[in-house]
CSV table of C-alpha atoms (C1' of nucleotides) in Angstrom, one decimal:
chain,number,residue,atom,x,y,z
A,72,UNK,CA,113.7,60.3,89.8
A,73,UNK,CA,114.0,63.4,91.9
A,74,UNK,CA,114.6,63.2,95.6
A,75,UNK,CA,111.8,64.6,97.8
A,76,UNK,CA,112.8,67.9,99.4
A,77,UNK,CA,114.0,67.6,103.0
A,78,UNK,CA,111.2,68.9,105.3
A,79,UNK,CA,113.4,69.3,108.4
A,80,UNK,CA,113.1,72.8,109.9
A,81,UNK,CA,116.2,75.0,109.7
A,82,UNK,CA,117.7,75.6,113.2
A,83,UNK,CA,118.5,78.8,114.8
A,84,UNK,CA,122.2,78.0,114.3
A,85,UNK,CA,121.6,78.2,110.5
A,86,UNK,CA,120.6,81.8,110.8
A,87,UNK,CA,123.3,82.6,113.4
A,88,UNK,CA,126.0,83.2,110.8
A,89,UNK,CA,127.1,86.2,108.7
A,90,UNK,CA,124.2,87.3,106.6
A,91,UNK,CA,126.3,87.0,103.4
A,92,UNK,CA,126.7,83.3,104.1
A,93,UNK,CA,123.1,82.7,105.0
A,94,UNK,CA,121.5,84.6,102.0
A,95,UNK,CA,122.7,82.3,99.2
A,96,UNK,CA,122.2,79.3,101.4
A,97,UNK,CA,118.5,80.1,101.6
A,98,UNK,CA,117.9,79.5,97.9
A,99,UNK,CA,115.9,76.3,97.3
A,100,UNK,CA,114.7,76.3,100.9
A,101,UNK,CA,111.0,76.0,101.7
A,102,UNK,CA,109.2,78.8,103.5
A,103,UNK,CA,106.0,77.6,105.1
A,104,UNK,CA,103.5,80.3,106.1
A,105,UNK,CA,100.5,79.0,108.1
A,106,UNK,CA,97.7,81.4,107.7
A,107,UNK,CA,94.3,81.3,109.5
A,108,UNK,CA,92.9,80.1,106.1
A,109,UNK,CA,95.6,77.4,105.7
A,110,UNK,CA,99.2,76.9,104.7
A,111,UNK,CA,101.1,78.3,101.8
A,112,UNK,CA,104.5,77.0,100.8
A,113,UNK,CA,107.2,78.6,98.8
A,114,UNK,CA,110.5,77.6,97.4
A,115,UNK,CA,112.8,80.5,97.7
A,116,UNK,CA,114.4,81.6,94.4
A,117,UNK,CA,115.7,85.2,95.1
A,118,UNK,CA,117.0,87.0,98.2
A,119,UNK,CA,119.0,90.0,99.2
A,120,UNK,CA,121.4,90.5,102.1
A,121,UNK,CA,121.4,93.5,104.4
A,122,UNK,CA,124.3,93.8,106.7
A,123,UNK,CA,123.2,96.0,109.6
A,124,UNK,CA,125.2,99.0,110.7
A,125,UNK,CA,127.9,98.5,108.1
A,126,UNK,CA,125.5,98.7,105.2
A,127,UNK,CA,124.1,102.1,103.9
A,128,UNK,CA,121.3,100.2,102.2
A,129,UNK,CA,120.0,98.6,105.4
A,130,UNK,CA,117.2,99.9,107.5
A,131,UNK,CA,119.6,99.3,110.5
A,132,UNK,CA,122.3,101.6,109.1
A,133,UNK,CA,121.3,104.5,111.4
A,134,UNK,CA,120.8,102.4,114.4
A,135,UNK,CA,117.9,100.8,116.2
A,136,UNK,CA,114.4,102.3,115.9
A,137,UNK,CA,110.9,101.2,116.7
A,138,UNK,CA,110.5,99.8,113.2
A,139,UNK,CA,113.7,97.9,112.8
A,140,UNK,CA,114.2,96.6,116.4
A,141,UNK,CA,113.6,93.0,115.5
A,142,UNK,CA,116.7,93.0,113.3
A,143,UNK,CA,118.8,93.7,116.3
A,144,UNK,CA,117.4,90.7,118.2
A,145,UNK,CA,118.1,87.0,117.9
A,146,UNK,CA,118.5,85.3,114.5
A,147,UNK,CA,115.8,83.2,112.9
A,148,UNK,CA,113.0,85.7,113.5
A,149,UNK,CA,110.9,87.5,111.0
A,150,UNK,CA,111.3,91.3,110.3
A,151,UNK,CA,108.4,92.8,108.4
A,152,UNK,CA,108.3,96.4,107.2
A,153,UNK,CA,105.7,98.5,105.6
A,154,UNK,CA,106.6,100.7,102.6
A,155,UNK,CA,105.2,103.0,99.9
A,156,UNK,CA,102.0,103.3,101.9
A,157,UNK,CA,100.7,100.0,100.8
A,158,UNK,CA,103.2,97.1,100.7
A,159,UNK,CA,104.9,94.8,103.2
A,160,UNK,CA,108.2,93.1,102.8
A,161,UNK,CA,109.6,90.1,104.7
A,162,UNK,CA,113.1,89.4,106.0
A,163,UNK,CA,114.8,86.7,108.1
A,164,UNK,CA,117.1,88.0,110.8
A,165,UNK,CA,120.6,86.7,110.7
A,166,UNK,CA,123.8,86.9,112.8
A,167,UNK,CA,124.1,87.3,116.5
A,168,UNK,CA,122.1,89.7,118.7
A,169,UNK,CA,123.2,93.3,118.0
A,170,UNK,CA,124.5,92.6,114.5
A,171,UNK,CA,121.2,93.5,112.7
A,172,UNK,CA,121.6,91.4,109.6
A,173,UNK,CA,118.6,90.5,107.5
A,174,UNK,CA,117.8,88.7,104.3
A,175,UNK,CA,115.0,90.2,102.3
A,176,UNK,CA,112.9,87.5,100.7
A,177,UNK,CA,112.4,88.8,97.2
A,178,UNK,CA,110.8,85.9,95.2
A,179,UNK,CA,109.8,82.3,95.3
A,180,UNK,CA,107.9,79.6,93.6
A,181,UNK,CA,104.6,78.6,95.2
A,182,UNK,CA,104.7,74.9,95.8
A,183,UNK,CA,101.6,74.4,97.9
A,184,UNK,CA,98.5,76.4,98.9
A,185,UNK,CA,98.5,78.2,95.6
A,186,UNK,CA,94.7,78.7,95.8
A,187,UNK,CA,95.0,81.0,98.8
A,188,UNK,CA,97.9,82.8,97.2
A,189,UNK,CA,95.9,83.4,94.0
A,190,UNK,CA,93.0,84.9,96.0
A,191,UNK,CA,95.4,87.4,97.5
A,192,UNK,CA,97.2,88.1,94.3
A,193,UNK,CA,94.4,88.9,91.8
A,194,UNK,CA,96.7,90.9,89.5
A,195,UNK,CA,99.0,88.0,88.9
A,196,UNK,CA,98.6,86.8,85.4
A,197,UNK,CA,100.0,83.4,86.1
A,198,UNK,CA,101.4,81.4,89.0
A,199,UNK,CA,105.0,82.4,88.3
A,200,UNK,CA,103.9,86.0,89.3
A,201,UNK,CA,102.4,85.0,92.6
A,202,UNK,CA,105.5,85.8,94.6
A,203,UNK,CA,107.7,87.5,91.9
A,204,UNK,CA,108.9,90.5,93.9
A,205,UNK,CA,109.2,91.1,97.7
A,206,UNK,CA,105.8,92.8,98.2
A,207,UNK,CA,104.1,90.3,96.0
A,208,UNK,CA,105.7,87.5,98.1
A,209,UNK,CA,104.5,89.1,101.3
A,210,UNK,CA,101.0,89.5,99.8
A,211,UNK,CA,100.9,85.9,98.5
A,212,UNK,CA,101.8,84.7,102.0
A,213,UNK,CA,99.4,87.0,103.9
A,214,UNK,CA,102.3,88.6,105.7
A,215,UNK,CA,102.0,92.0,107.5
A,216,UNK,CA,103.4,93.9,110.5
A,217,UNK,CA,101.5,91.6,112.9
A,218,UNK,CA,104.1,89.0,112.1
A,219,UNK,CA,107.1,91.2,112.9
A,220,UNK,CA,109.2,89.4,115.4
A,221,UNK,CA,107.7,86.0,114.8
A,222,UNK,CA,110.1,83.1,115.4
A,223,UNK,CA,110.7,81.2,112.1
A,224,UNK,CA,112.5,78.4,113.9
A,225,UNK,CA,109.4,77.2,115.8
A,226,UNK,CA,107.6,73.9,115.5
A,227,UNK,CA,105.6,72.9,112.4
A,228,UNK,CA,102.3,74.7,112.3
A,229,UNK,CA,103.8,78.0,113.6
A,230,UNK,CA,102.9,81.1,111.6
A,231,UNK,CA,106.2,81.0,109.7
A,232,UNK,CA,108.8,78.2,109.4
A,233,UNK,CA,111.7,77.5,107.1
A,234,UNK,CA,112.4,73.9,106.0
A,235,UNK,CA,115.7,72.5,104.6
A,236,UNK,CA,114.2,71.8,101.2
A,237,UNK,CA,116.8,71.2,98.4
A,238,UNK,CA,119.7,73.7,98.7
A,239,UNK,CA,120.9,75.0,95.4
A,240,UNK,CA,124.4,73.9,94.3
A,241,UNK,CA,126.8,76.8,94.1
A,242,UNK,CA,126.9,76.4,90.4
A,243,UNK,CA,123.3,77.6,90.1
A,244,UNK,CA,123.6,80.6,92.3
A,245,UNK,CA,123.8,84.0,90.6
A,246,UNK,CA,124.6,87.3,92.3
A,247,UNK,CA,124.3,91.0,91.4
A,248,UNK,CA,123.5,94.4,92.7
A,249,UNK,CA,120.5,94.8,95.0
A,250,UNK,CA,117.3,96.0,93.5
A,251,UNK,CA,116.0,99.5,94.1
A,252,UNK,CA,118.6,100.2,96.7
A,253,UNK,CA,119.7,103.9,96.8
A,254,UNK,CA,123.1,105.5,97.3
A,255,UNK,CA,126.2,103.6,98.3
A,256,UNK,CA,124.0,100.7,99.3
A,257,UNK,CA,123.5,99.8,95.7
A,258,UNK,CA,127.2,98.9,95.0
A,259,UNK,CA,127.3,95.5,96.6
A,260,UNK,CA,126.4,92.4,94.7
A,261,UNK,CA,124.3,91.1,97.6
A,262,UNK,CA,121.3,90.0,95.6
A,263,UNK,CA,121.3,86.2,95.1
A,264,UNK,CA,119.0,84.2,92.8
A,265,UNK,CA,118.7,80.8,91.1
A,266,UNK,CA,120.0,80.8,87.6
A,267,UNK,CA,117.2,80.8,84.9
A,268,UNK,CA,114.4,80.5,87.4
A,269,UNK,CA,111.2,82.0,85.9
A,270,UNK,CA,109.9,83.3,89.3
A,271,UNK,CA,112.9,85.6,89.8
A,272,UNK,CA,111.9,89.3,89.7
A,273,UNK,CA,113.4,91.7,87.1
A,274,UNK,CA,116.3,93.9,88.2
A,275,UNK,CA,115.6,97.6,88.6
A,276,UNK,CA,118.1,100.2,89.6
A,277,UNK,CA,117.1,102.8,92.3
A,278,UNK,CA,114.9,105.5,90.8
A,279,UNK,CA,114.5,108.6,93.0
A,280,UNK,CA,110.9,109.9,93.1
A,281,UNK,CA,110.1,112.9,91.0
A,282,UNK,CA,109.2,116.0,92.7
A,283,UNK,CA,105.6,117.0,93.0
A,284,UNK,CA,104.5,120.6,93.7
B,276,DC,C1',106.4,119.7,113.3
B,277,DA,C1',106.4,119.9,108.2
B,278,DG,C1',108.9,117.9,104.4
B,279,DT,C1',110.7,114.1,102.1
B,280,DC,C1',110.8,109.6,100.4
B,281,DG,C1',110.9,104.6,100.4
B,282,DA,C1',114.6,97.2,100.1
B,283,DT,C1',107.3,98.6,95.2
B,284,DT,C1',103.5,97.5,92.2
B,285,DC,C1',100.0,98.5,88.9
B,286,DA,C1',97.5,100.6,85.1
B,287,DC,C1',98.2,103.0,81.0
B,288,DT,C1',100.4,105.0,76.8
C,12,DG,C1',108.5,103.7,79.5
C,13,DT,C1',105.9,106.9,82.6
C,14,DG,C1',103.3,108.3,86.5
C,15,DA,C1',100.2,107.4,90.3
C,16,DA,C1',98.9,105.3,94.6
C,17,DT,C1',99.4,106.0,99.7
C,18,DC,C1',101.2,106.5,104.6
C,19,DG,C1',104.4,106.0,108.3
C,20,DA,C1',109.1,106.5,109.6
C,21,DC,C1',112.8,109.4,109.7
C,22,DT,C1',115.2,113.9,109.4
C,23,DG,C1',116.5,118.3,110.4
C,24,DA,C1',115.1,122.7,112.1
DNA sequence: CAGTCGATTCACT
DNA sequence: GTGAATCGACTGA
């Protein structure tokens, strides 16, 4: 007999902590994305921490810009960025105003609303691939820049909410270098995932783009 | 204002 | 394993 996951929303206080504390604590939590077409629910299995101005790997490293402004705001909000000309990635803002911490949501297991996710993720060969990777996760959840700045601590039925779920015991948390992060930002073991979970994305070191001409 | 490249994914070989 | 796709943000002149 397995206890049902706790569906209590996480409070803003949960996110108002150092990002390195919040990130592993998000594993096993439930992300609920309510789209116009209906809700999709995900159990978070892989995340990465980005620690604002201290962190060369973070978008906030060189200060506040139009793109990353939300990360400098209050915790518990959604930061969405657009990259490689075609993908979106989703973060949850952590730490106090001005600290610019963020947790990149890298992978999860779709636990409800899989039909909608499958429609948006036609290249997925099975359900484990629906949200295996940050841009895949955002696609499965129908997340784009229009959600940037959304409060994830709002009432049920809000565009994005995070529920308590079933936190992972420390025993089952693994950590390692962040995926695809260039330069000095790649040295920190700030990627966290659930041991042996089949929805976790493969590790890939940063690969500089080859020169065209 | 032009050049560079990205917290990636997909199709192919 | 390799290369293409695709565009906006950021950089430095």
